[in-house]
mmCIF file of C-alpha atoms in Angstrom:
data_model
loop_
_atom_site.group_PDB
_atom_site.id
_atom_site.type_symbol
_atom_site.label_atom_id
_atom_site.label_comp_id
_atom_site.label_asym_id
_atom_site.label_seq_id
_atom_site.Cartn_x
_atom_site.Cartn_y
_atom_site.Cartn_z
ATOM 1 C CA MET A 48 -2.625 11.450 1.584
ATOM 2 C CA LEU A 49 -3.849 10.763 4.612
ATOM 3 C CA GLU A 50 -7.774 10.198 4.567
ATOM 4 C CA LYS A 51 -8.506 11.449 7.821
ATOM 5 C CA ASP A 52 -12.195 10.827 8.105
ATOM 6 C CA LYS A 53 -11.928 6.733 6.743
ATOM 7 C CA ILE A 54 -8.636 6.052 8.987
ATOM 8 C CA ILE A 55 -10.481 7.655 12.630
ATOM 9 C CA ASP A 56 -13.166 5.156 11.806
ATOM 10 C CA ILE A 57 -10.310 2.043 11.492
ATOM 11 C CA ILE A 58 -8.766 3.605 14.828
ATOM 12 C CA LYS A 59 -11.891 4.047 16.918
ATOM 13 C CA ASN A 60 -12.441 0.197 16.239
ATOM 14 C CA ALA A 61 -8.999 -0.959 16.693
ATOM 15 C CA LEU A 62 -9.312 0.762 20.153
ATOM 16 C CA LYS A 63 -12.582 -0.789 20.585
ATOM 17 C CA GLU A 64 -11.677 -3.987 19.794
ATOM 18 C CA ASP A 65 -8.529 -3.688 22.840
ATOM 19 C CA ILE A 66 -10.321 -1.754 25.456
ATOM 20 C CA GLY A 67 -13.662 -3.548 24.787
ATOM 21 C CA ARG A 68 -15.830 -2.568 27.968
ATOM 22 C CA MET A 69 -12.917 -1.492 30.370
ATOM 23 C CA ASP A 70 -9.417 -1.766 30.679
ATOM 24 C CA ILE A 71 -9.757 -4.166 33.677
ATOM 25 C CA THR A 72 -5.914 -3.378 34.988
ATOM 26 C CA THR A 73 -5.460 0.187 34.179
ATOM 27 C CA THR A 74 -9.149 1.124 35.667
ATOM 28 C CA PHE A 75 -8.621 -1.427 39.200
ATOM 29 C CA LEU A 76 -4.744 0.654 39.686
ATOM 30 C CA ILE A 77 -4.315 3.886 37.846
ATOM 31 C CA PRO A 78 -5.904 6.824 39.706
ATOM 32 C CA SER A 79 -8.196 8.993 37.164
ATOM 33 C CA ASN A 80 -5.887 11.926 38.333
ATOM 34 C CA LEU A 81 -2.832 10.387 38.060
ATOM 35 C CA LYS A 82 -0.356 12.281 35.131
ATOM 36 C CA VAL A 83 2.381 11.093 34.201
ATOM 37 C CA LYS A 84 5.473 11.470 30.976
ATOM 38 C CA ALA A 85 6.128 8.994 28.363
ATOM 39 C CA ASP A 86 8.131 8.491 25.608
ATOM 40 C CA ILE A 87 7.533 6.752 22.221
ATOM 41 C CA VAL A 88 11.325 4.962 21.503
ATOM 42 C CA SER A 89 12.075 2.939 18.369
ATOM 43 C CA LYS A 90 13.881 -0.120 19.253
ATOM 44 C CA SER A 91 14.599 -0.911 15.366
ATOM 45 C CA SER A 92 16.074 1.191 12.436
ATOM 46 C CA GLY A 93 14.121 1.843 9.647
ATOM 47 C CA VAL A 94 11.403 4.776 7.788
ATOM 48 C CA LEU A 95 9.095 6.115 10.631
ATOM 49 C CA ALA A 96 5.773 5.948 9.406
ATOM 50 C CA GLY A 97 1.983 6.584 11.475
ATOM 51 C CA LEU A 98 2.802 9.592 13.964
ATOM 52 C CA PRO A 99 -0.753 10.963 12.430
ATOM 53 C CA LEU A 100 -2.234 7.951 13.772
ATOM 54 C CA ILE A 101 -0.818 8.641 16.852
ATOM 55 C CA GLU A 102 -2.826 12.229 17.487
ATOM 56 C CA MET A 103 -6.055 10.480 15.886
ATOM 57 C CA ALA A 104 -5.957 7.644 18.774
ATOM 58 C CA TYR A 105 -4.433 9.759 22.042
ATOM 59 C CA GLY A 106 -7.479 12.636 20.707
ATOM 60 C CA PHE A 107 -9.704 10.290 20.592
ATOM 61 C CA LEU A 108 -9.045 8.707 24.205
ATOM 62 C CA ASP A 109 -8.330 12.501 26.241
ATOM 63 C CA THR A 110 -7.975 15.516 24.713
ATOM 64 C CA GLU A 111 -6.142 16.775 28.154
ATOM 65 C CA LEU A 112 -3.084 14.883 26.962
ATOM 66 C CA ARG A 113 0.072 16.815 25.406
ATOM 67 C CA ILE A 114 1.602 15.288 22.057
ATOM 68 C CA ARG A 115 5.035 16.304 21.038
ATOM 69 C CA PHE A 116 6.562 14.618 18.155
ATOM 70 C CA ASN A 117 10.427 14.800 17.491
ATOM 71 C CA ALA A 118 10.484 13.419 14.105
ATOM 72 C CA LYS A 119 8.335 13.599 10.922
ATOM 73 C CA ASP A 120 6.751 10.756 8.819
ATOM 74 C CA GLY A 121 9.458 9.488 6.020
ATOM 75 C CA ASP A 122 12.514 9.978 8.746
ATOM 76 C CA LEU A 123 15.279 7.558 8.765
ATOM 77 C CA ILE A 124 15.252 6.523 12.586
ATOM 78 C CA GLU A 125 17.528 4.414 14.840
ATOM 79 C CA PRO A 126 17.381 2.156 17.690
ATOM 80 C CA GLY A 127 16.480 4.644 21.262
ATOM 81 C CA LYS A 128 15.275 7.586 18.795
ATOM 82 C CA ALA A 129 12.342 9.164 21.211
ATOM 83 C CA VAL A 130 9.824 9.455 17.827
ATOM 84 C CA CYS A 131 7.254 11.167 20.236
ATOM 85 C CA TYR A 132 7.075 12.637 23.711
ATOM 86 C CA LEU A 133 3.617 12.471 25.611
ATOM 87 C CA GLU A 134 2.218 13.879 29.264
ATOM 88 C CA GLY A 135 -1.252 13.842 30.902
ATOM 89 C CA PRO A 136 -3.272 10.895 32.589
ATOM 90 C CA ALA A 137 -1.626 7.780 32.816
ATOM 91 C CA ALA A 138 -4.857 6.102 32.363
ATOM 92 C CA SER A 139 -5.465 7.268 29.125
ATOM 93 C CA ILE A 140 -1.785 6.810 27.565
ATOM 94 C CA LEU A 141 -1.762 3.092 29.147
ATOM 95 C CA LYS A 142 -5.142 2.482 27.379
ATOM 96 C CA GLY A 143 -3.884 3.622 23.972
ATOM 97 C CA GLU A 144 -0.376 2.148 24.038
ATOM 98 C CA ARG A 145 -0.749 -1.022 22.805
ATOM 99 C CA VAL A 146 -3.141 -0.097 19.697
ATOM 100 C CA VAL A 147 -0.837 3.327 19.007
ATOM 101 C CA LEU A 148 2.222 1.263 18.723
ATOM 102 C CA ASN A 149 0.959 -1.237 16.725
ATOM 103 C CA LEU A 150 -0.554 0.916 14.181
ATOM 104 C CA LEU A 151 2.865 2.662 14.229
ATOM 105 C CA GLY A 152 4.773 -0.582 13.847
ATOM 106 C CA ARG A 153 2.500 -1.902 11.146
ATOM 107 C CA SER A 154 2.843 1.580 8.954
ATOM 108 C CA SER A 155 6.946 1.977 9.549
ATOM 109 C CA GLY A 156 7.668 -1.878 8.529
ATOM 110 C CA VAL A 157 5.615 -1.256 4.857
ATOM 111 C CA ALA A 158 7.482 2.472 4.717
ATOM 112 C CA THR A 159 10.323 0.874 5.101
ATOM 113 C CA ILE A 160 10.518 -2.184 2.684
ATOM 114 C CA THR A 161 8.650 0.189 0.134
ATOM 115 C CA LYS A 162 11.510 2.394 0.743
ATOM 116 C CA LYS A 163 14.165 -0.512 0.194
ATOM 117 C CA PHE A 164 12.136 -0.922 -3.292
ATOM 118 C CA VAL A 165 12.679 2.743 -4.138
ATOM 119 C CA ASP A 166 16.297 2.832 -3.474
ATOM 120 C CA ARG A 167 17.088 0.096 -5.549
ATOM 121 C CA VAL A 168 15.397 1.867 -8.867
ATOM 122 C CA LYS A 169 16.252 5.020 -8.384
ATOM 123 C CA LYS A 170 18.400 5.095 -11.166
ATOM 124 C CA TYR A 171 15.213 4.489 -13.832
ATOM 125 C CA ASN A 172 11.708 5.540 -14.202
ATOM 126 C CA ALA A 173 9.578 2.607 -13.061
ATOM 127 C CA ASP A 174 7.091 3.340 -10.018
ATOM 128 C CA ILE A 175 7.178 1.009 -6.892
ATOM 129 C CA MET A 176 3.418 0.725 -6.221
ATOM 130 C CA ASP A 177 1.105 -0.973 -4.048
ATOM 131 C CA THR A 178 -1.281 -3.744 -4.610
ATOM 132 C CA ARG A 179 -4.911 -4.680 -3.122
ATOM 133 C CA LYS A 180 -2.854 -7.309 -1.281
ATOM 134 C CA THR A 181 -3.539 -5.565 2.970
ATOM 135 C CA THR A 182 -5.010 -6.580 5.567
ATOM 136 C CA PRO A 183 -8.898 -6.509 5.368
ATOM 137 C CA ASN A 184 -9.612 -2.804 6.823
ATOM 138 C CA MET A 185 -6.054 -1.208 7.264
ATOM 139 C CA ARG A 186 -5.856 -0.332 3.111
ATOM 140 C CA HIS A 187 -6.278 3.186 3.885
ATOM 141 C CA ILE A 188 -3.618 3.042 6.387
ATOM 142 C CA ASP A 189 -1.158 0.921 4.596
ATOM 143 C CA ARG A 190 -1.468 3.049 1.413
ATOM 144 C CA TYR A 191 -0.214 5.806 3.367
ATOM 145 C CA ALA A 192 2.593 4.031 4.534
ATOM 146 C CA VAL A 193 3.397 2.866 0.888
ATOM 147 C CA VAL A 194 3.766 6.859 -0.222
ATOM 148 C CA VAL A 195 5.685 7.412 3.242
ATOM 149 C CA GLY A 196 8.320 5.166 1.657
ATOM 150 C CA GLY A 197 8.660 6.640 -1.332
ATOM 151 C CA GLY A 198 6.212 4.344 -3.622
ATOM 152 C CA LYS A 199 2.596 5.199 -5.510
ATOM 153 C CA ASN A 200 -0.416 3.537 -4.673
ATOM 154 C CA HIS A 201 -2.352 1.141 -7.437
ATOM 155 C CA ARG A 202 -6.132 1.294 -7.629
ATOM 156 C CA PHE A 203 -8.001 1.360 -3.833
ATOM 157 C CA GLY A 204 -10.431 -1.298 -4.744
ATOM 158 C CA LEU A 205 -12.780 -3.113 -7.311
ATOM 159 C CA PHE A 206 -14.388 -0.023 -7.935
ATOM 160 C CA ASP A 207 -11.868 2.703 -9.320
ATOM 161 C CA GLN A 208 -10.358 1.194 -12.222
ATOM 162 C CA VAL A 209 -11.089 -2.150 -14.264
ATOM 163 C CA LEU A 210 -8.386 -4.803 -13.826
ATOM 164 C CA ILE A 211 -9.235 -7.657 -16.129
ATOM 165 C CA LYS A 212 -6.951 -10.691 -14.416
ATOM 166 C CA ASP A 213 -6.795 -14.118 -15.320
ATOM 167 C CA ASN A 214 -9.621 -15.496 -13.769
ATOM 168 C CA HIS A 215 -12.112 -13.116 -15.528
ATOM 169 C CA LEU A 216 -10.358 -14.053 -18.795
ATOM 170 C CA ALA A 217 -10.856 -17.650 -17.526
ATOM 171 C CA ALA A 218 -14.584 -17.115 -16.997
ATOM 172 C CA LEU A 219 -15.097 -15.580 -20.075
ATOM 173 C CA LYS A 220 -13.678 -18.381 -21.638
ATOM 174 C CA GLU A 221 -16.383 -20.619 -20.598
ATOM 175 C CA LEU A 222 -18.986 -18.625 -22.719
ATOM 176 C CA ARG A 223 -16.700 -19.275 -26.143
ATOM 177 C CA PRO A 224 -14.731 -22.263 -25.104
ATOM 178 C CA ASN A 225 -13.851 -22.524 -28.866
ATOM 179 C CA ALA A 226 -12.719 -18.922 -28.485
ATOM 180 C CA LYS A 227 -8.675 -18.080 -28.967
ATOM 181 C CA ALA A 228 -7.399 -16.024 -25.937
ATOM 182 C CA THR A 229 -6.714 -13.270 -27.944
ATOM 183 C CA LEU A 230 -9.687 -12.853 -29.053
ATOM 184 C CA ILE A 231 -11.028 -13.024 -25.485
ATOM 185 C CA ILE A 232 -8.608 -10.381 -24.096
ATOM 186 C CA LYS A 233 -9.495 -7.880 -27.451
ATOM 187 C CA ASP A 234 -13.524 -8.840 -26.651
ATOM 188 C CA ALA A 235 -13.136 -8.517 -22.568
ATOM 189 C CA ILE A 236 -11.080 -4.514 -23.286
ATOM 190 C CA GLU A 237 -13.224 -3.560 -25.909
ATOM 191 C CA THR A 238 -16.217 -4.387 -23.842
ATOM 192 C CA ALA A 239 -14.486 -2.708 -20.911
ATOM 193 C CA LYS A 240 -13.997 0.614 -22.453
ATOM 194 C CA LYS A 241 -17.625 1.130 -23.745
ATOM 195 C CA ARG A 242 -19.181 0.642 -20.405
ATOM 196 C CA VAL A 243 -17.093 2.094 -18.164
ATOM 197 C CA GLN A 244 -16.648 6.396 -17.971
ATOM 198 C CA LYS A 245 -13.833 7.844 -20.251
ATOM 199 C CA ASN A 246 -11.506 8.446 -17.005
ATOM 200 C CA VAL A 247 -11.636 4.886 -15.591
ATOM 201 C CA LYS A 248 -8.554 3.199 -16.824
ATOM 202 C CA VAL A 249 -8.869 -0.130 -18.236
ATOM 203 C CA GLU A 250 -6.057 -2.658 -17.311
ATOM 204 C CA ILE A 251 -5.158 -5.762 -18.119
ATOM 205 C CA GLU A 252 -3.779 -9.033 -17.199
ATOM 206 C CA VAL A 253 -1.445 -10.796 -19.836
ATOM 207 C CA ARG A 254 0.735 -13.927 -19.742
ATOM 208 C CA ASN A 255 2.952 -13.348 -22.954
ATOM 209 C CA ILE A 256 4.126 -11.614 -25.824
ATOM 210 C CA ALA A 257 1.023 -12.729 -28.474
ATOM 211 C CA GLU A 258 -1.933 -11.679 -25.509
ATOM 212 C CA PHE A 259 0.505 -8.355 -25.132
ATOM 213 C CA GLU A 260 0.205 -7.276 -28.668
ATOM 214 C CA GLU A 261 -3.478 -8.062 -28.618
ATOM 215 C CA ALA A 262 -3.872 -5.857 -25.576
ATOM 216 C CA LEU A 263 -2.013 -3.127 -26.903
ATOM 217 C CA SER A 264 -4.208 -3.054 -30.533
ATOM 218 C CA ALA A 265 -7.136 -3.372 -28.796
ATOM 219 C CA GLY A 266 -7.065 -0.162 -26.400
ATOM 220 C CA ALA A 267 -6.111 -0.810 -23.207
ATOM 221 C CA ASP A 268 -4.550 1.895 -20.691
ATOM 222 C CA ILE A 269 -2.166 -0.189 -18.721
ATOM 223 C CA ILE A 270 -0.705 -3.673 -19.507
ATOM 224 C CA MET A 271 0.305 -5.779 -16.431
ATOM 225 C CA LEU A 272 2.612 -8.135 -17.769
ATOM 226 C CA ASP A 273 1.959 -11.066 -15.058
ATOM 227 C CA ASN A 274 5.181 -13.262 -13.872
ATOM 228 C CA MET A 275 7.154 -12.763 -17.199
ATOM 229 C CA PRO A 276 10.311 -12.969 -16.834
ATOM 230 C CA PRO A 277 12.981 -9.522 -17.430
ATOM 231 C CA GLU A 278 13.736 -10.577 -21.188
ATOM 232 C CA GLY A 279 9.614 -11.318 -21.939
ATOM 233 C CA ILE A 280 9.269 -7.387 -20.307
ATOM 234 C CA LYS A 281 11.716 -6.104 -22.286
ATOM 235 C CA GLU A 282 10.482 -6.924 -25.748
ATOM 236 C CA ALA A 283 6.989 -5.604 -24.611
ATOM 237 C CA VAL A 284 8.457 -2.352 -23.920
ATOM 238 C CA LYS A 285 10.543 -2.448 -27.194
ATOM 239 C CA ILE A 286 6.812 -3.449 -29.163
ATOM 240 C CA ARG A 287 5.225 -0.602 -27.417
ATOM 241 C CA ASN A 288 7.697 1.739 -28.233
ATOM 242 C CA ALA A 289 7.863 1.435 -31.796
ATOM 243 C CA GLY A 290 3.806 1.595 -32.403
ATOM 244 C CA GLY A 291 2.409 4.579 -33.184
ATOM 245 C CA VAL A 292 1.026 7.492 -30.682
ATOM 246 C CA ARG A 293 -1.609 5.557 -28.699
ATOM 247 C CA ALA A 294 0.569 2.564 -28.422
ATOM 248 C CA ARG A 295 3.396 4.841 -26.588
ATOM 249 C CA GLN A 296 0.686 6.134 -23.910
ATOM 250 C CA VAL A 297 0.240 2.672 -22.845
ATOM 251 C CA LYS A 298 1.605 2.372 -19.533
ATOM 252 C CA ILE A 299 2.952 -1.250 -18.833
ATOM 253 C CA GLU A 300 3.164 -3.232 -15.232
ATOM 254 C CA ALA A 301 5.177 -5.575 -14.531
ATOM 255 C CA SER A 302 3.778 -7.753 -11.018
ATOM 256 C CA GLY A 303 4.423 -10.990 -9.842
ATOM 257 C CA GLY A 304 7.795 -12.805 -8.497
ATOM 258 C CA ILE A 305 9.684 -9.391 -8.030
ATOM 259 C CA THR A 306 12.017 -9.133 -5.352
ATOM 260 C CA LEU A 307 14.575 -6.778 -3.561
ATOM 261 C CA ASP A 308 17.162 -9.108 -5.622
ATOM 262 C CA ASN A 309 15.684 -9.008 -8.888
ATOM 263 C CA VAL A 310 13.774 -5.422 -8.874
ATOM 264 C CA GLU A 311 16.672 -3.860 -10.700
ATOM 265 C CA GLU A 312 16.507 -6.118 -13.449
ATOM 266 C CA TYR A 313 12.804 -5.214 -14.116
ATOM 267 C CA ALA A 314 13.534 -1.456 -13.747
ATOM 268 C CA LYS A 315 16.038 -2.090 -16.287
ATOM 269 C CA THR A 316 13.692 -3.636 -18.715
ATOM 270 C CA GLY A 317 11.941 0.213 -18.982
ATOM 271 C CA VAL A 318 8.615 -0.888 -17.686
ATOM 272 C CA ASP A 319 6.753 2.198 -16.439
ATOM 273 C CA ARG A 320 5.480 0.095 -13.293
ATOM 274 C CA ILE A 321 6.464 -2.644 -10.511
ATOM 275 C CA SER A 322 3.726 -3.687 -8.311
ATOM 276 C CA ILE A 323 5.006 -5.608 -5.160
ATOM 277 C CA GLY A 324 1.904 -7.422 -3.062
ATOM 278 C CA ALA A 325 4.818 -7.787 -0.650
ATOM 279 C CA LEU A 326 5.205 -3.933 0.371
ATOM 280 C CA THR A 327 2.015 -4.786 2.234
ATOM 281 C CA HIS A 328 1.113 -8.562 2.894
ATOM 282 C CA SER A 329 4.982 -9.348 3.658
ATOM 283 C CA ALA A 330 6.023 -6.237 5.804
ATOM 284 C CA SER A 331 8.134 -7.101 8.571
ATOM 285 C CA SER A 332 6.652 -4.193 11.837
ATOM 286 C CA LEU A 333 9.407 -2.079 13.581
ATOM 287 C CA ASP A 334 9.184 -2.340 16.908
ATOM 288 C CA PHE A 335 8.718 0.872 19.219
ATOM 289 C CA SER A 336 8.092 1.118 23.173
ATOM 290 C CA LEU A 337 5.912 3.232 25.296
ATOM 291 C CA ASP A 338 8.260 4.097 28.204
ATOM 292 C CA VAL A 339 6.753 5.852 31.165
ATOM 293 C CA ILE A 340 9.685 8.571 32.502
#
């Protein structure tokens, strides 16, 4: 879902960053009454994402601009495809050009790599999910692009879900240096469950089967198997499935070291979720151009 109020602020800041006090080239060269037509054209193959961002950006710059889309988010596009037609004041079209193309290229790149992962696991029941490894201030847009590509969103930030990671456990270990790792895990889950609202999920990151079993018995809602090989994940899924009703409700998430080459092996284990930071931190932007016609 596109959270327009949040994204409008992102776009306004991007335009302010690029234009500054004025676009001196356009202001000094282009008459204010000059009108032109332009196409935004794809120069890459991939999944289109970000068309609403064009509308928001140009709507902020100039309400006189006419915009017509020749495609929709989620479409597979090829080089040469004109995805958007613009008509109106040349100065406004030129001022928004780079910001619009950057946002469109970035979003389409995220959607494209997400779809590649989703397609690799479509025979299985594993959801491909994003992470918090996003460019600062771009998370709303990146998460939208992941969904366009067929993926699902993990927690948005630190405020909407508990995720007890290795550094949380390491910090807690400082308080009880002689305590076993499994006991630290048990206490952390139980403390979190007592302190958060009932609708807030509690997830924990574990490294091996012993820690997994402790997290399962302690009542975690989601257990992340961090950098665990597919064989270990398969064993964890088997343990979960052989448990009682409560155990079978626990979601198992694989994370760490997962690529397009090996994601199917992870999906085959029966894992519920596969979280991949590369969807947003390593996506290559698709290339688009704005051509005055």
